[in-house]
């Protein structure tokens, strides 16, 4: 059992074969994630380190099934206890991840893991369980859970290289990319925490303009500190006459490169910086050998962003969210349609920056 760390704090009688491990102390975990076809950066032990250090209201519990013959992990469901007096106490798999399939290969394994998650939620006093997915939908099916789709993801195959990829873009996208190359824009790969700080300043302004409270700087700082040494994260800049006009934070894992956070200077919109930056990011991903470029999560009500991402020859896929008990789904609406969401957006656009910062700090102590 060298290098294995099993928690005995919560005994799960309904699923005796399921154990709770600490991925930060268990040498099996990250290798299991690397080898599993659904494994993503958000499954790695470093993600737990980032979340728990950034958000005091979250605690991860990693449910695993092992092979009896050699004690290797065969299936897993990481869930996070998210505490909030506003949104309720719940289990989420996995907070702030675009998609994060359960690491399973059979429906029977999912049933055992779900049994364990349900018992754990009862012991912790959670009102519901939320599981976010992409590719594992057929393996998740269970009469006890329901599902909703409020988000989509746009994915672009990088087969054939830039010369073939650009042929799949719409005429508008190809023309705009060509025009952007004439605007004196400079593409740059960032390299240190000072760059992260510069990105966050522009990201903060972008979120304020959109009326969306920002995640705390600590979250981005820790993402950089933990994942940049292994090259699982890259920060890309677009500058104009030395001034930062766009920043893209990219996650990289196995054959997949994903754009997860974007910052844009609205005063540079006429320079087509978003098209320039995304195209340069795609070309960089090709040169580094990645096979898939993921444009990240987009709310189904965000028509403008859905249209933008649809111009790049992408395949659009659902990002379902599964809930236990299934009755939870009856009371859910798209976040963009909620009155509270609209009120927060309007307030965010008009409050002073220090108040906006505090709003983000407060709200992200209840989200996940």
XYZ file of C-alpha atoms in Angstrom:
368
model
C 0.000 0.000 0.000
C 3.030 2.276 -0.307
C 1.980 5.621 -1.718
C -1.743 4.908 -1.180
C -3.859 7.108 1.056
C -7.365 5.939 1.980
C -9.595 8.059 4.185
C -11.506 6.200 6.899
C -13.423 9.237 8.118
C -16.535 8.237 6.140
C -17.380 4.524 5.991
C -19.674 3.912 3.004
C -21.787 0.865 3.851
C -23.927 1.157 0.702
C -20.845 0.737 -1.520
C -18.231 -1.270 0.416
C -15.919 -1.529 -2.600
C -15.699 2.258 -2.941
C -12.966 4.071 -1.021
C -12.222 7.753 -0.518
C -8.629 8.692 -1.275
C -6.573 11.856 -1.035
C -5.177 12.364 -4.563
C -2.482 14.667 -3.195
C -1.049 11.818 -1.132
C -1.935 8.804 -3.294
C 0.671 7.961 -5.929
C -1.868 6.069 -8.057
C -4.155 8.993 -8.813
C -2.464 11.217 -11.405
C -1.240 8.194 -13.366
C -4.806 6.859 -13.424
C -6.039 10.210 -14.772
C -3.302 10.227 -17.433
C -4.315 6.769 -18.631
C -8.097 7.158 -18.546
C -9.723 8.260 -21.839
C -11.927 10.794 -20.000
C -9.079 12.179 -17.892
C -8.657 15.970 -18.040
C -6.573 18.582 -16.254
C -9.426 19.192 -13.805
C -9.139 15.585 -12.617
C -5.479 15.942 -11.647
C -4.531 16.267 -7.997
C -3.292 19.807 -8.663
C -6.872 20.936 -9.341
C -7.825 19.944 -5.800
C -4.884 21.930 -4.488
C -5.993 25.011 -6.464
C -9.657 24.825 -5.451
C -9.183 24.180 -1.762
C -6.553 26.913 -1.442
C -8.641 29.437 -3.412
C -12.103 28.722 -2.006
C -12.552 27.936 1.673
C -16.085 26.638 1.127
C -14.916 23.629 -0.956
C -13.506 20.265 0.051
C -12.775 17.429 -2.360
C -13.688 13.774 -1.760
C -12.285 11.371 -4.360
C -14.369 8.196 -4.635
C -12.543 5.268 -6.253
C -13.084 1.642 -7.198
C -9.999 -0.554 -7.336
C -9.087 -3.822 -9.022
C -8.995 -6.586 -6.416
C -6.021 -8.364 -7.956
C -3.521 -5.476 -7.857
C -5.227 -2.571 -6.026
C -4.974 -0.296 -9.069
C -7.761 2.264 -9.582
C -10.303 1.217 -12.225
C -12.992 3.912 -11.834
C -13.482 7.156 -9.939
C -15.844 10.014 -9.196
C -14.250 13.129 -7.651
C -16.875 15.191 -5.816
C -16.527 18.454 -3.918
C -18.504 19.433 -0.884
C -19.598 23.012 -1.621
C -20.988 24.900 1.368
C -23.245 27.911 0.955
C -26.005 29.525 2.969
C -27.348 30.971 -0.295
C -27.216 28.111 -2.820
C -27.304 25.270 -0.312
C -24.809 22.589 0.649
C -24.162 20.203 -2.231
C -21.722 17.817 -3.880
C -20.315 18.936 -7.252
C -18.158 17.067 -9.741
C -16.054 19.141 -10.499
C -16.207 22.881 -9.608
C -15.040 25.421 -12.212
C -14.340 22.743 -14.822
C -15.706 23.112 -18.360
C -16.360 19.396 -18.538
C -15.305 16.668 -16.141
C -16.691 13.235 -16.902
C -16.713 10.610 -14.188
C -13.680 8.411 -14.810
C -15.622 5.264 -15.623
C -15.786 2.617 -18.337
C -18.904 0.704 -17.289
C -22.377 1.609 -16.066
C -22.058 -0.830 -13.153
C -19.037 1.094 -11.859
C -21.026 4.324 -12.088
C -23.860 2.794 -10.069
C -21.482 1.842 -7.263
C -19.854 5.278 -7.291
C -23.256 6.981 -7.302
C -24.362 4.837 -4.347
C -21.283 6.017 -2.491
C -21.828 9.656 -3.488
C -25.439 9.538 -2.293
C -24.421 8.080 1.075
C -21.609 10.615 1.409
C -23.994 13.475 0.613
C -26.338 12.279 3.357
C -23.509 12.056 5.887
C -22.395 15.586 4.955
C -25.924 17.003 4.962
C -25.927 17.923 1.262
C -29.224 18.572 -0.507
C -28.155 17.444 -3.978
C -25.398 16.038 -6.178
C -24.351 17.636 -9.470
C -22.245 15.754 -12.026
C -20.972 17.560 -15.124
C -20.123 15.522 -18.187
C -19.421 15.403 -21.903
C -18.474 11.983 -23.274
C -19.697 9.622 -20.554
C -23.444 10.185 -20.868
C -24.327 6.625 -21.881
C -22.424 5.255 -18.889
C -24.071 7.610 -16.395
C -27.680 6.611 -17.109
C -29.491 5.852 -13.848
C -33.153 6.180 -12.955
C -32.296 8.092 -9.811
C -30.758 11.076 -11.603
C -32.064 13.646 -14.083
C -30.241 15.895 -16.516
C -30.386 19.368 -18.033
C -28.375 21.079 -20.765
C -27.639 24.759 -20.217
C -24.214 24.816 -21.896
C -22.524 23.759 -25.113
C -18.912 23.206 -26.082
C -17.330 23.883 -29.482
C -14.524 21.548 -30.506
C -12.192 21.783 -33.481
C -10.188 18.872 -34.862
C -6.596 19.886 -35.596
C -6.021 17.093 -38.118
C -4.348 18.299 -41.302
C -2.656 21.351 -39.808
C -3.443 25.076 -40.253
C -3.701 24.907 -44.062
C -6.530 22.359 -43.888
C -8.138 23.676 -40.711
C -8.716 27.203 -42.049
C -10.700 25.782 -44.963
C -13.390 24.760 -42.473
C -13.873 28.308 -41.187
C -16.719 30.478 -42.426
C -15.914 33.070 -45.086
C -16.372 35.824 -42.485
C -13.836 34.203 -40.156
C -11.234 33.729 -42.910
C -11.645 37.309 -44.112
C -11.422 38.747 -40.574
C -8.292 36.721 -39.791
C -6.684 38.045 -42.964
C -7.593 41.627 -42.050
C -6.341 41.250 -38.474
C -2.880 40.320 -39.754
C -2.594 43.825 -41.234
C -3.260 45.639 -37.954
C 0.181 45.532 -36.351
C -0.792 42.955 -33.731
C 1.881 40.952 -31.917
C 1.358 37.447 -30.530
C 3.248 36.487 -27.371
C 3.503 33.467 -25.073
C 3.601 34.698 -21.471
C 6.197 33.294 -19.134
C 5.903 34.337 -15.477
C 3.602 35.405 -12.666
C 4.008 39.060 -13.576
C 2.286 38.194 -16.860
C -0.514 36.484 -14.925
C -1.021 39.705 -12.978
C -1.142 41.727 -16.204
C -3.675 39.278 -17.640
C -5.844 39.556 -14.536
C -6.050 43.345 -14.807
C -7.487 43.051 -18.320
C -9.648 40.055 -17.315
C -11.108 42.108 -14.452
C -12.022 44.921 -16.871
C -13.547 42.433 -19.301
C -15.730 40.869 -16.625
C -16.831 44.312 -15.421
C -17.840 45.309 -18.940
C -19.870 42.090 -19.254
C -21.363 42.423 -15.776
C -19.854 39.154 -14.567
C -18.085 39.220 -11.171
C -14.500 37.940 -11.436
C -12.866 34.936 -9.822
C -10.243 36.014 -7.279
C -6.686 36.612 -8.465
C -5.477 33.850 -6.130
C -7.293 31.278 -8.292
C -5.305 32.272 -11.397
C -2.069 32.630 -9.453
C -2.359 29.091 -8.117
C -3.346 27.677 -11.505
C -0.133 29.164 -12.872
C 2.067 28.049 -9.982
C 0.790 24.476 -9.976
C 0.279 23.726 -13.672
C 2.811 25.853 -15.567
C 5.875 23.774 -14.537
C 4.301 20.729 -16.232
C 3.204 22.888 -19.209
C -0.447 22.063 -18.586
C -1.295 25.763 -18.739
C -0.293 28.481 -21.183
C -1.065 32.191 -21.172
C -1.188 33.844 -24.590
C -1.067 37.604 -25.193
C -1.957 39.843 -28.103
C -0.329 43.276 -27.999
C -0.766 46.393 -30.094
C 2.010 48.941 -29.925
C 3.169 47.280 -26.703
C -0.242 47.450 -25.002
C -2.007 44.249 -23.951
C -5.265 44.031 -25.911
C -6.151 40.345 -25.468
C -5.207 37.401 -23.293
C -6.163 33.740 -23.561
C -5.569 31.273 -20.759
C -5.228 27.769 -22.212
C -5.303 24.366 -20.531
C -3.294 21.581 -22.178
C -3.572 17.915 -21.341
C -2.827 14.816 -23.391
C -3.957 15.579 -26.976
C -6.379 18.366 -26.032
C -5.862 22.124 -25.835
C -8.712 24.225 -24.409
C -9.398 27.940 -24.242
C -10.997 28.551 -20.848
C -10.518 32.233 -19.963
C -10.444 35.272 -22.237
C -9.661 38.934 -21.616
C -10.295 41.594 -24.280
C -9.724 45.343 -24.497
C -12.912 46.729 -26.020
C -10.995 49.766 -27.313
C -9.160 47.377 -29.658
C -12.219 45.633 -31.085
C -11.706 47.373 -34.424
C -8.374 45.549 -34.737
C -10.130 42.141 -34.698
C -7.930 41.007 -31.831
C -10.162 38.065 -30.868
C -9.864 36.506 -34.329
C -6.129 37.155 -34.405
C -5.584 35.676 -30.938
C -7.690 32.561 -31.438
C -6.118 31.811 -34.824
C -2.617 32.187 -33.403
C -3.597 29.933 -30.488
C -4.878 27.290 -32.921
C -1.668 27.426 -34.961
C 0.409 27.135 -31.787
C -1.618 24.101 -30.674
C -0.989 22.478 -34.066
C 2.754 23.128 -33.856
C 2.849 21.544 -30.394
C 1.150 18.375 -31.616
C -2.304 18.708 -30.068
C -5.187 16.984 -31.867
C -8.183 18.869 -30.481
C -8.849 22.550 -29.783
C -11.693 23.076 -27.327
C -13.336 26.518 -27.293
C -14.645 25.989 -23.761
C -18.112 26.200 -22.287
C -20.782 28.564 -23.621
C -24.236 29.196 -22.188
C -27.009 28.328 -24.634
C -28.447 31.810 -24.136
C -25.200 33.554 -25.130
C -26.064 33.979 -28.801
C -23.127 36.229 -29.644
C -20.482 33.862 -28.274
C -22.250 30.820 -29.738
C -22.134 32.462 -33.162
C -18.466 33.462 -32.807
C -17.344 29.971 -31.842
C -19.480 28.450 -34.580
C -17.499 30.273 -37.300
C -14.365 28.165 -36.749
C -15.500 24.872 -38.274
C -16.294 23.505 -34.849
C -18.433 20.586 -33.778
C -21.007 21.689 -31.203
C -21.693 19.298 -28.334
C -23.963 19.337 -25.310
C -22.499 19.693 -21.817
C -25.154 17.951 -19.705
C -25.416 18.376 -15.962
C -26.786 15.402 -14.026
C -28.579 15.828 -10.709
C -29.540 13.654 -7.783
C -32.300 13.558 -6.803
C -33.722 13.926 -10.290
C -36.520 16.169 -9.007
C -33.912 18.943 -8.672
C -34.082 19.362 -12.449
C -37.720 20.452 -12.275
C -36.741 23.697 -10.541
C -33.690 24.584 -12.636
C -33.486 27.273 -15.294
C -30.675 28.497 -17.489
C -28.535 30.850 -15.334
C -28.825 33.586 -17.969
C -32.622 33.505 -17.629
C -32.651 33.963 -13.854
C -33.778 37.322 -12.497
C -30.957 37.308 -9.924
C -28.406 36.821 -12.719
C -29.770 39.815 -14.639
C -29.780 41.998 -11.518
C -26.182 41.076 -10.656
C -25.101 41.829 -14.230
C -26.673 45.276 -14.160
C -25.228 46.147 -10.749
C -21.769 44.845 -11.688
C -21.491 47.146 -14.678
C -22.116 50.257 -12.588
C -20.443 49.825 -9.209
C -16.921 51.144 -8.467
C -14.085 48.686 -9.072
C -13.386 48.004 -5.361
C -17.059 47.113 -4.826
C -17.012 44.922 -7.952
C -13.958 43.105 -6.568
C -15.773 42.487 -3.284
C -18.830 41.237 -5.172
C -16.676 38.667 -6.932
C -15.043 37.581 -3.672
C -18.439 37.202 -1.996
C -20.244 35.439 -4.846
C -17.444 32.975 -5.526
C -17.680 31.854 -1.907
C -21.079 30.398 -2.860
C -20.505 29.195 -6.417
C -18.974 26.023 -7.750
